[in-house]
PDB file of C-alpha atoms in Angstrom:
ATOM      1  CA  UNK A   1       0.000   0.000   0.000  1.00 57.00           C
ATOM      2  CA  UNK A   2       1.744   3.415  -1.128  1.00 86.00           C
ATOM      3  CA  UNK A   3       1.015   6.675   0.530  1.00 92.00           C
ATOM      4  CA  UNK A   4       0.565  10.537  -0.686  1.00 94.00           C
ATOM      5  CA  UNK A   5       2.996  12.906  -0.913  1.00 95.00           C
ATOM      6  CA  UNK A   6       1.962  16.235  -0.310  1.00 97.00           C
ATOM      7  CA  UNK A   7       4.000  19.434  -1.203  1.00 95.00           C
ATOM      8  CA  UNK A   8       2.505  22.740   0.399  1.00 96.00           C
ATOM      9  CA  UNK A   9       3.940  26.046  -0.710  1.00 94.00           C
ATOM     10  CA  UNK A  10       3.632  29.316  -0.589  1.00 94.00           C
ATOM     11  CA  UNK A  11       4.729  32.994  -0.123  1.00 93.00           C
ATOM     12  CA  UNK A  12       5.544  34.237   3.186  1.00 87.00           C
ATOM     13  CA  UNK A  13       2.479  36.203   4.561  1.00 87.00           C
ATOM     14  CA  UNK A  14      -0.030  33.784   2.781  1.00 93.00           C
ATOM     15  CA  UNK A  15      -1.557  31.136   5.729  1.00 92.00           C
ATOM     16  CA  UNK A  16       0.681  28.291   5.007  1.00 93.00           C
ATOM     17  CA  UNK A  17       2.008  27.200   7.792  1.00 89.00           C
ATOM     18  CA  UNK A  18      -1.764  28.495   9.817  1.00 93.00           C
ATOM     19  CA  UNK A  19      -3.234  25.762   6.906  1.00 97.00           C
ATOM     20  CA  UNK A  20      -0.681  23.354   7.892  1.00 95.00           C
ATOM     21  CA  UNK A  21      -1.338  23.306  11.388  1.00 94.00           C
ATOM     22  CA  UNK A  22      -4.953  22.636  10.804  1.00 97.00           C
ATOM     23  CA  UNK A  23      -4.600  20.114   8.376  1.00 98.00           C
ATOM     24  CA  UNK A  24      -3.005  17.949  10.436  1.00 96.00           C
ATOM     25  CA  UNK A  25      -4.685  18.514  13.345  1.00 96.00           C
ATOM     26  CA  UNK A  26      -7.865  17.582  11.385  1.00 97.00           C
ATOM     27  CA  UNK A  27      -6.184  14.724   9.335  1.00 96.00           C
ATOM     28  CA  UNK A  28      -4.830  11.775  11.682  1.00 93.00           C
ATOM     29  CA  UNK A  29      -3.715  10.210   8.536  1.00 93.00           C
ATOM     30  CA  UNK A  30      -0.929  12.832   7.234  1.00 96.00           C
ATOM     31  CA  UNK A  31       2.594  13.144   8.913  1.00 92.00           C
ATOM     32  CA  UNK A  32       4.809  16.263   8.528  1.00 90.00           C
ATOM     33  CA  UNK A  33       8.278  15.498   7.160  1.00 86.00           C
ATOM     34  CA  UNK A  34      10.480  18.120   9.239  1.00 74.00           C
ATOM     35  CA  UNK A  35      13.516  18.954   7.322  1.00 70.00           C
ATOM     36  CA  UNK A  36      16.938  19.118   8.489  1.00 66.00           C
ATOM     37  CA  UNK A  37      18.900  22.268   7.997  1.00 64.00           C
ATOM     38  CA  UNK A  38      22.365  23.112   9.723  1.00 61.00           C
ATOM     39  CA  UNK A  39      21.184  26.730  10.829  1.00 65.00           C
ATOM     40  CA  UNK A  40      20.963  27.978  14.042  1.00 72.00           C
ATOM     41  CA  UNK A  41      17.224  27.333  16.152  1.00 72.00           C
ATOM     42  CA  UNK A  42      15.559  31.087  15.537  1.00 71.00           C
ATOM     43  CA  UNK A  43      13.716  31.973  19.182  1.00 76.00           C
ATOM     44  CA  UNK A  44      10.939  29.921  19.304  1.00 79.00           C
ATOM     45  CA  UNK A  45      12.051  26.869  17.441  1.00 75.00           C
ATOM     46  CA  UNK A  46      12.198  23.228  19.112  1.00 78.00           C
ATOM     47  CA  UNK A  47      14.511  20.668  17.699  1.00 76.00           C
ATOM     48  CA  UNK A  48      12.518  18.167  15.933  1.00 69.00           C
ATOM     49  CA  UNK A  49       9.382  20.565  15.603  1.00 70.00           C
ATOM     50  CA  UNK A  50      10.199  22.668  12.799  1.00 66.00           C
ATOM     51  CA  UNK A  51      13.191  21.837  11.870  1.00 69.00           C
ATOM     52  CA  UNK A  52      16.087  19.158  12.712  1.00 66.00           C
ATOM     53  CA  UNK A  53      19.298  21.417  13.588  1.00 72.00           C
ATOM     54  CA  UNK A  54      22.027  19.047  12.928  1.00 64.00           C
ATOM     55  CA  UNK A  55      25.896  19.960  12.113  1.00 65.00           C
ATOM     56  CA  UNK A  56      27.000  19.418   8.323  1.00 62.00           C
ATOM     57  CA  UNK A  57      28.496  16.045   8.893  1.00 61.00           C
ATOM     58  CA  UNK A  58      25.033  14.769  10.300  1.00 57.00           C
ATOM     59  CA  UNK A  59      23.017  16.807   7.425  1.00 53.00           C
ATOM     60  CA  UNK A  60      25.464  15.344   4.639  1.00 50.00           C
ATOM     61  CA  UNK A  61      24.979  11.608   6.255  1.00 52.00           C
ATOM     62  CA  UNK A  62      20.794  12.342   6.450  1.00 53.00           C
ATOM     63  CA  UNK A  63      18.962  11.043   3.640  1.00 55.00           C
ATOM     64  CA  UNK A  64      15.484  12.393   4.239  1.00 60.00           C
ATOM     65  CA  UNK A  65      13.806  10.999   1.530  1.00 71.00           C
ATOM     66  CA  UNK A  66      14.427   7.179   2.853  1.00 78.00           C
ATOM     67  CA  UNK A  67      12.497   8.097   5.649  1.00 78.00           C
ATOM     68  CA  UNK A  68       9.797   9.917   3.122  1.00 85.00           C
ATOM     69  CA  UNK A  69      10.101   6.922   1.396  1.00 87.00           C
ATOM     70  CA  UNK A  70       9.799   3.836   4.058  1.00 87.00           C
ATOM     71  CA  UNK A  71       6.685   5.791   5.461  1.00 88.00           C
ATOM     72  CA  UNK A  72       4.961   5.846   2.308  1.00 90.00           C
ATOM     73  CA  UNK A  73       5.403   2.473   1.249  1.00 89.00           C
ATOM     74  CA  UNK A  74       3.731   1.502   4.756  1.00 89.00           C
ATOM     75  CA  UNK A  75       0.859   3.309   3.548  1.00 88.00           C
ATOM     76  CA  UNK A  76       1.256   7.100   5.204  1.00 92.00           C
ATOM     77  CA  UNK A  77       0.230   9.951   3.664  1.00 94.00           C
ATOM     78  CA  UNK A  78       3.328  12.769   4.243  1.00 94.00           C
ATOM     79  CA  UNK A  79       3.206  16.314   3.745  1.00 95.00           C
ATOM     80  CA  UNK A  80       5.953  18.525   3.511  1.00 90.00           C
ATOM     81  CA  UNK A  81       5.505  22.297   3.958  1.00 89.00           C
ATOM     82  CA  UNK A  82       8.309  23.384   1.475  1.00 86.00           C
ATOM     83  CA  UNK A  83       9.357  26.511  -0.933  1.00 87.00           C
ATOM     84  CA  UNK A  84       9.100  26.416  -4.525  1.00 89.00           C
ATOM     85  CA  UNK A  85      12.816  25.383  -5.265  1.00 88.00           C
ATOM     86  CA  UNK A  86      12.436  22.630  -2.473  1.00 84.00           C
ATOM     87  CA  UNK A  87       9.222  21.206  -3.839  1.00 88.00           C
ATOM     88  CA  UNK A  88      11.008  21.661  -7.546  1.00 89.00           C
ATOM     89  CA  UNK A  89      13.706  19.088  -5.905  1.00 85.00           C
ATOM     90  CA  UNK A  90      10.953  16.720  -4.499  1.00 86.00           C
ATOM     91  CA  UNK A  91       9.264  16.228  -7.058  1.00 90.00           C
ATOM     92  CA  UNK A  92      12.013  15.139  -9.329  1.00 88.00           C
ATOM     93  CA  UNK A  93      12.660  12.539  -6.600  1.00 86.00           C
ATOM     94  CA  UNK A  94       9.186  11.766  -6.481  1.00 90.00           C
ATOM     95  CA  UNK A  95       7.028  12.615  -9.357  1.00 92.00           C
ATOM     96  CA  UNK A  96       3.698  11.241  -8.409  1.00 92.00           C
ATOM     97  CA  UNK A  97       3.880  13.946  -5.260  1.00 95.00           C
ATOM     98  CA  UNK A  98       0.947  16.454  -5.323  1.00 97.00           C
ATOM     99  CA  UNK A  99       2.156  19.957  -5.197  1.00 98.00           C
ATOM    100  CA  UNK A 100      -0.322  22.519  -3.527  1.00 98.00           C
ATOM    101  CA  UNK A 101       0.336  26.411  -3.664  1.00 98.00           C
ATOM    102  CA  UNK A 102      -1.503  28.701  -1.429  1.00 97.00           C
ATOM    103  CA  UNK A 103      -1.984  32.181  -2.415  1.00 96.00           C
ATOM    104  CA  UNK A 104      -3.031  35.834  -0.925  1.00 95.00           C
ATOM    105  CA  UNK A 105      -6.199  36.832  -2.275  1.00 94.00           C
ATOM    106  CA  UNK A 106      -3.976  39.986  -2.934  1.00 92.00           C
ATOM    107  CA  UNK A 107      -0.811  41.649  -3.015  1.00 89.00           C
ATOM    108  CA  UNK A 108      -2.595  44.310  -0.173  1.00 91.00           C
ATOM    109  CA  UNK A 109      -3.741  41.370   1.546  1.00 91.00           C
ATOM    110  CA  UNK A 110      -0.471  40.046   1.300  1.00 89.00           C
ATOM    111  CA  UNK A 111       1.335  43.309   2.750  1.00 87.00           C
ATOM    112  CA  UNK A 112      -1.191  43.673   5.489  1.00 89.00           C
ATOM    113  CA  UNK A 113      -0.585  40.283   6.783  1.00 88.00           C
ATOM    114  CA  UNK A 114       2.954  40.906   6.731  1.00 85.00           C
ATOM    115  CA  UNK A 115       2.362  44.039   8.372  1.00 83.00           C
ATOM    116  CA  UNK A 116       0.386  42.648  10.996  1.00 81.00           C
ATOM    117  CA  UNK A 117       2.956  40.224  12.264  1.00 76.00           C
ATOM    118  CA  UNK A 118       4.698  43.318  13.864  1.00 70.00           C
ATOM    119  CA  UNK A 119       7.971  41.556  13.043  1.00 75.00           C
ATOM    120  CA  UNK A 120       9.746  43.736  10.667  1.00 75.00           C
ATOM    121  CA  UNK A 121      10.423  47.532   9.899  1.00 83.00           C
ATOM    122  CA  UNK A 122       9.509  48.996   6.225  1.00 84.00           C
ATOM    123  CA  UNK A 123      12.090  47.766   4.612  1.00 88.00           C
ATOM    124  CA  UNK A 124      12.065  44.406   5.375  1.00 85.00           C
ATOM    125  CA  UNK A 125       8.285  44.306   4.286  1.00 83.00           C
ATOM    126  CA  UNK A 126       9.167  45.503   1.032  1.00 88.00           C
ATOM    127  CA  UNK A 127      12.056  42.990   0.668  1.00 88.00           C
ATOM    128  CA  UNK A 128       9.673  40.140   1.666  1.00 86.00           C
ATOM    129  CA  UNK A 129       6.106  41.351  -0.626  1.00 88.00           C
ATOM    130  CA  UNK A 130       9.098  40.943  -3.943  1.00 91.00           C
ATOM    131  CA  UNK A 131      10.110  37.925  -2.215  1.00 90.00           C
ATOM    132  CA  UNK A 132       6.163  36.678  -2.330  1.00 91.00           C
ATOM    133  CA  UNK A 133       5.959  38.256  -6.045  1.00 93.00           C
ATOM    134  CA  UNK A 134       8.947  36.059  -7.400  1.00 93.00           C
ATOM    135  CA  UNK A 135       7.676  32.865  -5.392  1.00 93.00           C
ATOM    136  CA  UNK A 136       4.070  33.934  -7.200  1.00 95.00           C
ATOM    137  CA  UNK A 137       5.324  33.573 -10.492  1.00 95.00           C
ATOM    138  CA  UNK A 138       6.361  30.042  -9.716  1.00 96.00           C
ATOM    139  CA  UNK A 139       2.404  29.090  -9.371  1.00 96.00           C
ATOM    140  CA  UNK A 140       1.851  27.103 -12.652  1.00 96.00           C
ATOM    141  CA  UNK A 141       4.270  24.511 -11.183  1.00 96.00           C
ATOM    142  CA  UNK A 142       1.494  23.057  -9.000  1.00 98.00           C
ATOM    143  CA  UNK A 143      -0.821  20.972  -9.312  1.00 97.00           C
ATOM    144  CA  UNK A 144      -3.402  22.793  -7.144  1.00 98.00           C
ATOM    145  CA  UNK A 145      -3.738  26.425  -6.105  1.00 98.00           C
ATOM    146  CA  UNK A 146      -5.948  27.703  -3.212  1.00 98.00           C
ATOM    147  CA  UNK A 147      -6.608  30.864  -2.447  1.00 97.00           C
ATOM    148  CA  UNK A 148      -6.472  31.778   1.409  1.00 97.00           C
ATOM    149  CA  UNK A 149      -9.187  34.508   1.360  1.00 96.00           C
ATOM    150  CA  UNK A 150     -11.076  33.122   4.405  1.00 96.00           C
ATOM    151  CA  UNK A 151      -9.828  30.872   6.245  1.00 96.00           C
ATOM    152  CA  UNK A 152     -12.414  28.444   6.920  1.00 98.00           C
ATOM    153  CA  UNK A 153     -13.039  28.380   3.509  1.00 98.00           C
ATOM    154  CA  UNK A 154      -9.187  27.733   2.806  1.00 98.00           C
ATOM    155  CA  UNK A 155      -8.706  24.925   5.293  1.00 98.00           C
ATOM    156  CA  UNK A 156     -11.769  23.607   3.740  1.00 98.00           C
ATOM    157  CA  UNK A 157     -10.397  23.633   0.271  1.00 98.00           C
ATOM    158  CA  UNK A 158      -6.839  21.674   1.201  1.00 98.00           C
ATOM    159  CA  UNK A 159      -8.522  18.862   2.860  1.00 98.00           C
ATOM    160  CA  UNK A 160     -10.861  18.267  -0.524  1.00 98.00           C
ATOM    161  CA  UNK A 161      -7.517  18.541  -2.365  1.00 98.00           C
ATOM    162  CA  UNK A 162      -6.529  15.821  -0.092  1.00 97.00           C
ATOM    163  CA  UNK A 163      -9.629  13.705   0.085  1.00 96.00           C
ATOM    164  CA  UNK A 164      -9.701  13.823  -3.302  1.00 96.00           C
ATOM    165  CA  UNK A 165      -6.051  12.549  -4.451  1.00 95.00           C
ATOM    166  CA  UNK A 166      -7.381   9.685  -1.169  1.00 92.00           C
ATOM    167  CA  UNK A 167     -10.391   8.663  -3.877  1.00 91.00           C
ATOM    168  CA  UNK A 168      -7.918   8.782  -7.438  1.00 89.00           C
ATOM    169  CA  UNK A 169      -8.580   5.018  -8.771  1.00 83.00           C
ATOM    170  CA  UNK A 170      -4.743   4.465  -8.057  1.00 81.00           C
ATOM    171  CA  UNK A 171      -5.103   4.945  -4.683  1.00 81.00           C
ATOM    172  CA  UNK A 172      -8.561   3.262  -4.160  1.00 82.00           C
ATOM    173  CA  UNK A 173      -6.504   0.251  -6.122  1.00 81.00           C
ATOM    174  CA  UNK A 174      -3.790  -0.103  -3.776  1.00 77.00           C
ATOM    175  CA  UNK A 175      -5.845   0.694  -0.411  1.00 76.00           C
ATOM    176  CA  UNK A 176      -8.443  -2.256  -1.400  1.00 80.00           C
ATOM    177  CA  UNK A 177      -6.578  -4.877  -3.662  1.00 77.00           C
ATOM    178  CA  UNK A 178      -8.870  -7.744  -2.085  1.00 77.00           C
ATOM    179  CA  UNK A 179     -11.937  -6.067  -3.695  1.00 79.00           C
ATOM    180  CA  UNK A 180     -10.136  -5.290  -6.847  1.00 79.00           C
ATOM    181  CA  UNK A 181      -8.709  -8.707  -6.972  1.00 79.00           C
ATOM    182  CA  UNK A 182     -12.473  -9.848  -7.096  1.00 76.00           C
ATOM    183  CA  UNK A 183     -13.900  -8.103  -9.322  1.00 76.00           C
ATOM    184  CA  UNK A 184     -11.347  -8.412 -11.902  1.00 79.00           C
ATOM    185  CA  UNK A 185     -11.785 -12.426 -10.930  1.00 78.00           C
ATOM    186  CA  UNK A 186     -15.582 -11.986 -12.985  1.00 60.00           C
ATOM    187  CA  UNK A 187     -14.306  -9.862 -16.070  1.00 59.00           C
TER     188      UNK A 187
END
């Protein structure tokens, strides 16, 4: 039985990680892969949570798509909350992943958000709204888009994406050979 692979991207300032979060508090059957990167924790972070900090001997030794891999093959769904060029990479390892892009339901929308956070000063704003219009253009490399406008309505709208790559006839195959095996017994 072969699990999902689920790529969510998008611009900083558009809900991901808020979508994330829910997702997988709503979906007992989708794990977060948490990457491994050899920066420094930022305040806030927990080893293992967001990210696992590891020195470069450890990252170079790390293959994390094994584990991606083993866990699928047991039949997990996985979901990796990624940027473009990352989910570009994954999906050359695994082409049959489903790549997701949430979007801003504006560029003002976008800057309030960013605003909001009460993180950064003008100018780091500005760097990170070009940042979000360059990631933007990137769009058409997925193979769903939603647009986080509401967010009941957005959560909404990436567990149908996901229910509905659960019910694709290759799935429904694998997840009920015995029934399968049947029917194609009387053809």
């Amino acid at each position: 039985m072969a699990g999902n692979l689920f790529i969510v991207s998008a611009p900083s300032g558009a809900g991901k990680t808020t979508l994330v979060k829910m997702l997988l508090e709503r979906d007992s059957g989708i794990r977060l892969s948490v990457s491994t990167t050899t920066r420094a924790p930022r305040p806030g972070e927990v080893n293992g949570r967001e990210y696992h900090f590891v020195d470069a001997p450890v990252f170079l030794a790390r293959r994390e798509h094994a584990w991606i891999e083993q866990q699928m093959a047991a039949g997990q769904d996985i979901l990796l909350e990624i940027d473009w060029q990352g989910a570009q990479q994954v999906r050359q390892l695994f082409p049959g992943s489903i790549g997701i892009f949430i979007l801003p339901p504006s560029l003002e929308e976008l800057e309030r958000r960013l605003r909001g956070r009460g993180q950064d000063n003008a100018e780091i704003i500005a760097r990170r709204t070009a940042a979000a219009l360059d990631e933007m253009r990137h769009v058409r490399e997925f193979d769903y888009v939603i647009i986080n406008n509401k967010l009941p309505e957005a959560i909404e709208d990436l567990q149908t994406v996901v229910r509905s790559v659960r019910l694709r006839t290759a799935s429904q195959l694998d997840r009920h050979r015995a029934l399968f095996a049947f029917l194609e017994q009387d053809t």
